[in-house]
Short mmCIF file of C-alpha atoms and ligand atoms in Angstrom, two decimals:
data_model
loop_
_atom_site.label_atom_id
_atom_site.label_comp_id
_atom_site.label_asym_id
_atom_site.label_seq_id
_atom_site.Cartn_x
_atom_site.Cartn_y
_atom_site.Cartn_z
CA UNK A 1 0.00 0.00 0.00
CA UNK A 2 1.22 3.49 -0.61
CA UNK A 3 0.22 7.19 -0.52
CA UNK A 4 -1.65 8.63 -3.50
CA UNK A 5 0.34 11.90 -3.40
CA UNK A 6 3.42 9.76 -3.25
CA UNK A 7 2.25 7.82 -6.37
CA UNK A 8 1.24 10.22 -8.29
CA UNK A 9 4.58 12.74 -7.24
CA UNK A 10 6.42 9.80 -8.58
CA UNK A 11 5.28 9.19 -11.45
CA UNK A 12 5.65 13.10 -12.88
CA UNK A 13 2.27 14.71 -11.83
CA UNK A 14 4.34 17.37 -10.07
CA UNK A 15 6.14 17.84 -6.63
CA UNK A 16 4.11 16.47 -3.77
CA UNK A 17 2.95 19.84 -2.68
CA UNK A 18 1.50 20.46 -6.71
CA UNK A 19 -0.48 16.62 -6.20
CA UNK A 20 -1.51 17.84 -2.90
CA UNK A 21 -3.24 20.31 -4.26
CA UNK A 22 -4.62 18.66 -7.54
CA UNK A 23 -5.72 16.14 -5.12
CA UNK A 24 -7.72 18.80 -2.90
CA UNK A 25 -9.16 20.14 -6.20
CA UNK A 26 -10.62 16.88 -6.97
CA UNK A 27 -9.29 16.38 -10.03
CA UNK A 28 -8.03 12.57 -8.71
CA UNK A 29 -10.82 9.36 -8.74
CA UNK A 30 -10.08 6.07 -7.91
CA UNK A 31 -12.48 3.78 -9.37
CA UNK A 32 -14.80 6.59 -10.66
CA UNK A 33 -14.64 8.00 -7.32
CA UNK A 34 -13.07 11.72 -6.31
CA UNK A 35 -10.40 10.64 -3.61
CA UNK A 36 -9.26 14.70 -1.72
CA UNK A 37 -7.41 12.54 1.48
CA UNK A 38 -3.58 13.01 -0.13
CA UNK A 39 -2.52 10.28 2.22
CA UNK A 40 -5.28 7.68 0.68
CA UNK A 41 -3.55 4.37 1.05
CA UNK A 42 -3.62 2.62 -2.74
CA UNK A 43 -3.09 -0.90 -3.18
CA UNK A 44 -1.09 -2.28 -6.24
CA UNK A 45 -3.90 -3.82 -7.44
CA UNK A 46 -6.02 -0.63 -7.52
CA UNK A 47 -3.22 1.53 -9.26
CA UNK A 48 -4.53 0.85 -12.53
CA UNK A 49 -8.14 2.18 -10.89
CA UNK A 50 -6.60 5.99 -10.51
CA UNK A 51 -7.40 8.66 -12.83
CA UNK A 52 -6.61 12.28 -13.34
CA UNK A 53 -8.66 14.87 -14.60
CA UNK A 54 -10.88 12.15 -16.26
CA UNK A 55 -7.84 10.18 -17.76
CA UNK A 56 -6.52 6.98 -16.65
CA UNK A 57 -2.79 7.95 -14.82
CA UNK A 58 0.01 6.80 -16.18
CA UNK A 59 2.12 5.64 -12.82
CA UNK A 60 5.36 4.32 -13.12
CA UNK A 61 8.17 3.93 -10.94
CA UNK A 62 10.49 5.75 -12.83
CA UNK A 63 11.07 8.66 -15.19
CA UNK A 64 12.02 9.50 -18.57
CA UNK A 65 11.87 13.04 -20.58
CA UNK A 66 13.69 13.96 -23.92
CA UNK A 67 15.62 16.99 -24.51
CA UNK A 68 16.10 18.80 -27.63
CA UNK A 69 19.45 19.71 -26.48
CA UNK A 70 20.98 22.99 -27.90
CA UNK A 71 24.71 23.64 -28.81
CA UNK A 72 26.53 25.73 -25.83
CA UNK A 73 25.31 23.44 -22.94
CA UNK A 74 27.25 20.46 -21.07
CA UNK A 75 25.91 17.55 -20.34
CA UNK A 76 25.95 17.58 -16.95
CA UNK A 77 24.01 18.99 -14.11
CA UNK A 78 26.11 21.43 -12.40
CA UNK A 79 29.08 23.23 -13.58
CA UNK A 80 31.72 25.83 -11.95
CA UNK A 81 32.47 26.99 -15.76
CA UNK A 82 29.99 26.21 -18.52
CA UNK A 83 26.07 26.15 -18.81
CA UNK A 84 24.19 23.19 -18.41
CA UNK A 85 21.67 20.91 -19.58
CA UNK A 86 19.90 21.35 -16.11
CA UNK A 87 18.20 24.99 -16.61
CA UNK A 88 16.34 22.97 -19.25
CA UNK A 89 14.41 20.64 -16.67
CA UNK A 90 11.67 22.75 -14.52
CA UNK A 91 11.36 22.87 -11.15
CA UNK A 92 8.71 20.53 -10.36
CA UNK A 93 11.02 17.70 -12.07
CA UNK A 94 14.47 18.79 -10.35
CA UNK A 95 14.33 17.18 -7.44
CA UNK A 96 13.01 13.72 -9.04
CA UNK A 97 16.52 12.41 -9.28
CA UNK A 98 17.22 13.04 -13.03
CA UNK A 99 20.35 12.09 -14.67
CA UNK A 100 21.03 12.60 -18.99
CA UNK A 101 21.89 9.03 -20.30
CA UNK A 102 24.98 9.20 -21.94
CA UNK A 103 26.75 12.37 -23.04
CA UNK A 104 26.41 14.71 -25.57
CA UNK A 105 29.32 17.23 -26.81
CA UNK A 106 28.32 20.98 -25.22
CA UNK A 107 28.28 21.87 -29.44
CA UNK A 108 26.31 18.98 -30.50
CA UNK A 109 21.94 19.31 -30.53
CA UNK A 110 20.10 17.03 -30.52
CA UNK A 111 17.94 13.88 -28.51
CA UNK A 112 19.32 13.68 -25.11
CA UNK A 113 17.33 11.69 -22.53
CA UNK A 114 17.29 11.90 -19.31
CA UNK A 115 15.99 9.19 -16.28
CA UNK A 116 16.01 8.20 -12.68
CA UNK A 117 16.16 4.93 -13.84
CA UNK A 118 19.71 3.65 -13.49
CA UNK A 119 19.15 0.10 -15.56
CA UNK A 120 17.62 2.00 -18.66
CA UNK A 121 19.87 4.10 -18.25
CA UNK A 122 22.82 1.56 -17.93
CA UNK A 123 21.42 -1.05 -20.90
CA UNK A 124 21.10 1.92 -23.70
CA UNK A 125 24.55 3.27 -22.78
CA UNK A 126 26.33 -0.29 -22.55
CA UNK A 127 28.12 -1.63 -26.24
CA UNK A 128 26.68 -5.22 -24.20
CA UNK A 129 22.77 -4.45 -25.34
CA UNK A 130 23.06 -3.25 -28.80
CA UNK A 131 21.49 -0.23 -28.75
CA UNK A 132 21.06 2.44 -31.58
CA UNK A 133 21.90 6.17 -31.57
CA UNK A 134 21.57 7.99 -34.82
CA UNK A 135 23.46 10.86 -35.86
CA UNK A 136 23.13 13.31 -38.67
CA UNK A 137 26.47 14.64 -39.60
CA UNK A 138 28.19 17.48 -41.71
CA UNK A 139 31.67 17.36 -42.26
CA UNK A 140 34.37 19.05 -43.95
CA UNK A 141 37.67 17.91 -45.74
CA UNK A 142 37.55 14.76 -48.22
CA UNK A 143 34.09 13.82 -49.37
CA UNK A 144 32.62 10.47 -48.19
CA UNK A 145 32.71 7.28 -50.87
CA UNK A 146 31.71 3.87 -50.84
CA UNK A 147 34.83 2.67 -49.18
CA UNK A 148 33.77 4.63 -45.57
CA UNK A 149 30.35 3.08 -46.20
CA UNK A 150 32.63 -0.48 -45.86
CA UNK A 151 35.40 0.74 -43.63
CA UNK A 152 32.64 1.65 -40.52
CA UNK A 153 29.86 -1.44 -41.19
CA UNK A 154 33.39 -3.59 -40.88
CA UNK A 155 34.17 -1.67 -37.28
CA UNK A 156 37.89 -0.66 -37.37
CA UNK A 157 40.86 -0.10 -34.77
CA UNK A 158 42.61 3.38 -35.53
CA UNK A 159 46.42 4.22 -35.03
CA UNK A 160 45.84 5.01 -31.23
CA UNK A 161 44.20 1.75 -31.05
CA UNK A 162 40.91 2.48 -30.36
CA UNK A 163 38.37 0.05 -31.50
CA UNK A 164 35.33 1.20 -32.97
CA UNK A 165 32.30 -1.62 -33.66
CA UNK A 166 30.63 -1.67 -37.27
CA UNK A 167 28.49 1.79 -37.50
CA UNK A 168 26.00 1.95 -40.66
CA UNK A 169 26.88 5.12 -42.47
CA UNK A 170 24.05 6.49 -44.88
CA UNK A 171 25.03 8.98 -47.30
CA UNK A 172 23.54 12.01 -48.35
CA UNK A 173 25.58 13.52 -50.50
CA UNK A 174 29.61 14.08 -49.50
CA UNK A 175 29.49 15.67 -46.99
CA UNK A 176 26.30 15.25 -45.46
CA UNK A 177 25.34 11.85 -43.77
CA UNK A 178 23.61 10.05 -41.24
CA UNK A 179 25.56 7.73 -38.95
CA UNK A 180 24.37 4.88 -36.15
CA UNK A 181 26.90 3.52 -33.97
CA UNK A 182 25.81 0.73 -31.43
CA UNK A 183 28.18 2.21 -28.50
CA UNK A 184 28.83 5.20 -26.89
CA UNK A 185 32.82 6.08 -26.77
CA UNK A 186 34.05 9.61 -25.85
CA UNK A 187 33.80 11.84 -28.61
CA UNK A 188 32.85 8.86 -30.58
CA UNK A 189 31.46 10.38 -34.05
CA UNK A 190 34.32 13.11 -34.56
CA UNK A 191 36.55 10.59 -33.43
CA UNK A 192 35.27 8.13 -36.58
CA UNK A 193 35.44 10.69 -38.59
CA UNK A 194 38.84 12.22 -37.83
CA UNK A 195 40.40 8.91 -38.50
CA UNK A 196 39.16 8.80 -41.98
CA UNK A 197 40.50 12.20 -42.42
CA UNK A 198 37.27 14.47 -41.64
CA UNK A 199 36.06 17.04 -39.44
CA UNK A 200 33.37 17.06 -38.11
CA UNK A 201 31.35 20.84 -38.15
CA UNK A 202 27.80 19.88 -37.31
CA UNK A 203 26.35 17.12 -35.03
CA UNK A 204 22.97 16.47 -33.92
CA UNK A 205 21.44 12.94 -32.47
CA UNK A 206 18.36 12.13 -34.05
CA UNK A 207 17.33 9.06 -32.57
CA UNK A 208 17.76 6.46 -30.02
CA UNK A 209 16.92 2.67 -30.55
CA UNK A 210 13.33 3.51 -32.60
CA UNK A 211 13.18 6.50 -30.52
CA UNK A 212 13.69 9.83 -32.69
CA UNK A 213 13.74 13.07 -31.62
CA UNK A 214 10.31 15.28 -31.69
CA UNK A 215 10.42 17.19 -34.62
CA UNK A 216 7.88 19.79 -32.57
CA UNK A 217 10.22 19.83 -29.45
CA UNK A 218 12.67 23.32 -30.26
CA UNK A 219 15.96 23.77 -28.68
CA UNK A 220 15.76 23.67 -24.99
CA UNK A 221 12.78 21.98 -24.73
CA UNK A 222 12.24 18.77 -22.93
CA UNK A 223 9.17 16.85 -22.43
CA UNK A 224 8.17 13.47 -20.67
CA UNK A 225 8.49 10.50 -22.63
CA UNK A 226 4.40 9.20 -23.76
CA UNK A 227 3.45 5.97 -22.72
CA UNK A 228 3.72 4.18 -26.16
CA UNK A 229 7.61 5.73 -26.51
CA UNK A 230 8.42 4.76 -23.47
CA UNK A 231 6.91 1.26 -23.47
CA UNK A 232 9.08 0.86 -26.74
CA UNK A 233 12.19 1.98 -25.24
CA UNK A 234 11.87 -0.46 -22.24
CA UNK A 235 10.89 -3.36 -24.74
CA UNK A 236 14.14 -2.51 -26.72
CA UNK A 237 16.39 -2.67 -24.04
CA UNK A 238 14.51 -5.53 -22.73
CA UNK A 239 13.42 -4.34 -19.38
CA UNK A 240 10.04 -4.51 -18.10
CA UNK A 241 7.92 -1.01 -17.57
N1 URA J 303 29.94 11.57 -30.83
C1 URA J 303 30.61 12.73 -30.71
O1 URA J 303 31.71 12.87 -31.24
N2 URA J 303 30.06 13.71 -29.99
C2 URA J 303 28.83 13.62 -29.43
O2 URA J 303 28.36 14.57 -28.81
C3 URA J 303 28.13 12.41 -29.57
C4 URA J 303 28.71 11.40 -30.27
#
């Protein structure tokens, strides 16, 4: 059994003060039935039974938003020096215990997530599970052939020895492409690139495992995950929701 504020804090409805009070306003039923006691004890079976403002809640135990993230920001959550990704999340989901998965360059955009849940966040970072990030690239200095298109779905080792798994690299023209690597080493696109003799001037992540960044979310934004992207993010890093 647990509190219906807690539930519903945890799950993204707000902080517990905010539930507290969209539980006063009635705007909380439990089987069809306005609940305004905050501390209403829920079973597990009844969780399914709680709706808000009409609409069956979505409660999980966990949470997970998307960024659009914008060039000029580190990925972290506090810095001494730079601007971070954190004056993106708002207040009511700061103290929630959000961390970004992975790491993206302070000049590269693009589809950042962030989650309290460490094992999502552990099995989409991890080379072990397979998972998908897509990049779109622009580069500078020798145009892109057929032989790159072989070179990165083969994985290579460069002269530092750094080993780099097969990546799928789709052209659009030259100097234009879209790349998905399977891991997430430091710097790991400019890094591919530099070894074939390129530079990179323009990154942005587009998409992680089928997940691809809302076209609709601009710079800065960030928005919760819905429940059908993140039931297919859970199923593709096969982890139950
Ligand atoms: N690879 C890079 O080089 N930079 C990023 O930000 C992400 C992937």
């Amino acid at each position: 059994m647990e509190r219906l504020d807690k539930i519903l804090a945890k799950s993204g409805y707000g902080t517990r003060k905010e539930v507290k009070q969209l539980i006063k306003e009635g705007r909380v039923e439990l089987a069809g039935k306005v609940i305004i006691d905050a501390g209403f004890k829920i079973s597990a079976q009844s969780i399914k039974q709680i709706s808000v403002d009409g609409n069956q809640a979505e409660i999980h135990d966990s949470l997970t938003f998307m960024l659009n993230k914008p060039s000029g920001f580190i990925t972290a959550l506090s810095d001494a020096r730079h601007d971070t990704i954190a004056e993106f999340i708002p207040q009511k989901w700061q103290n929630k215990g959000l961390v970004p998965i992975g790491r993206l360059d302070k000049d590269t955009e693009g589809l950042l997530l962030l989650t309290n849940d460490g094992q999502l966040s552990h099995r989409i970072c991890s080379p072990k599970w397979g998972i998908e990030k897509e990049y779109y690239l622009i580069t500078q200095g020798r145009p892109f052939d057929r032989q790159d298109i072989e070179k990165f779905a083969q994985g290579f080792k460069t002269l530092d020895g750094t080993e780099f798994k097969p990546a799928k690299l789709k052209l659009i023209d030259g100097f234009e492409a879209y790349l998905t690597v399977c891991e997430g080493q430091y710097h790991q696109v400019k890094r591919m690139a530099k070894s074939t003799g390129r530079e990179v001037k323009y990154l942005k992540r587009i998409r992680i495992a089928d997940l691809v960044l809302d076209p609709d979310l601009q710079p800065g934004e960030i928005r919760m995950l819905t429940k059908d992207e993140r039931t297919r993010l859970y199923l593709a890093c096969r982890l139950m929701d």
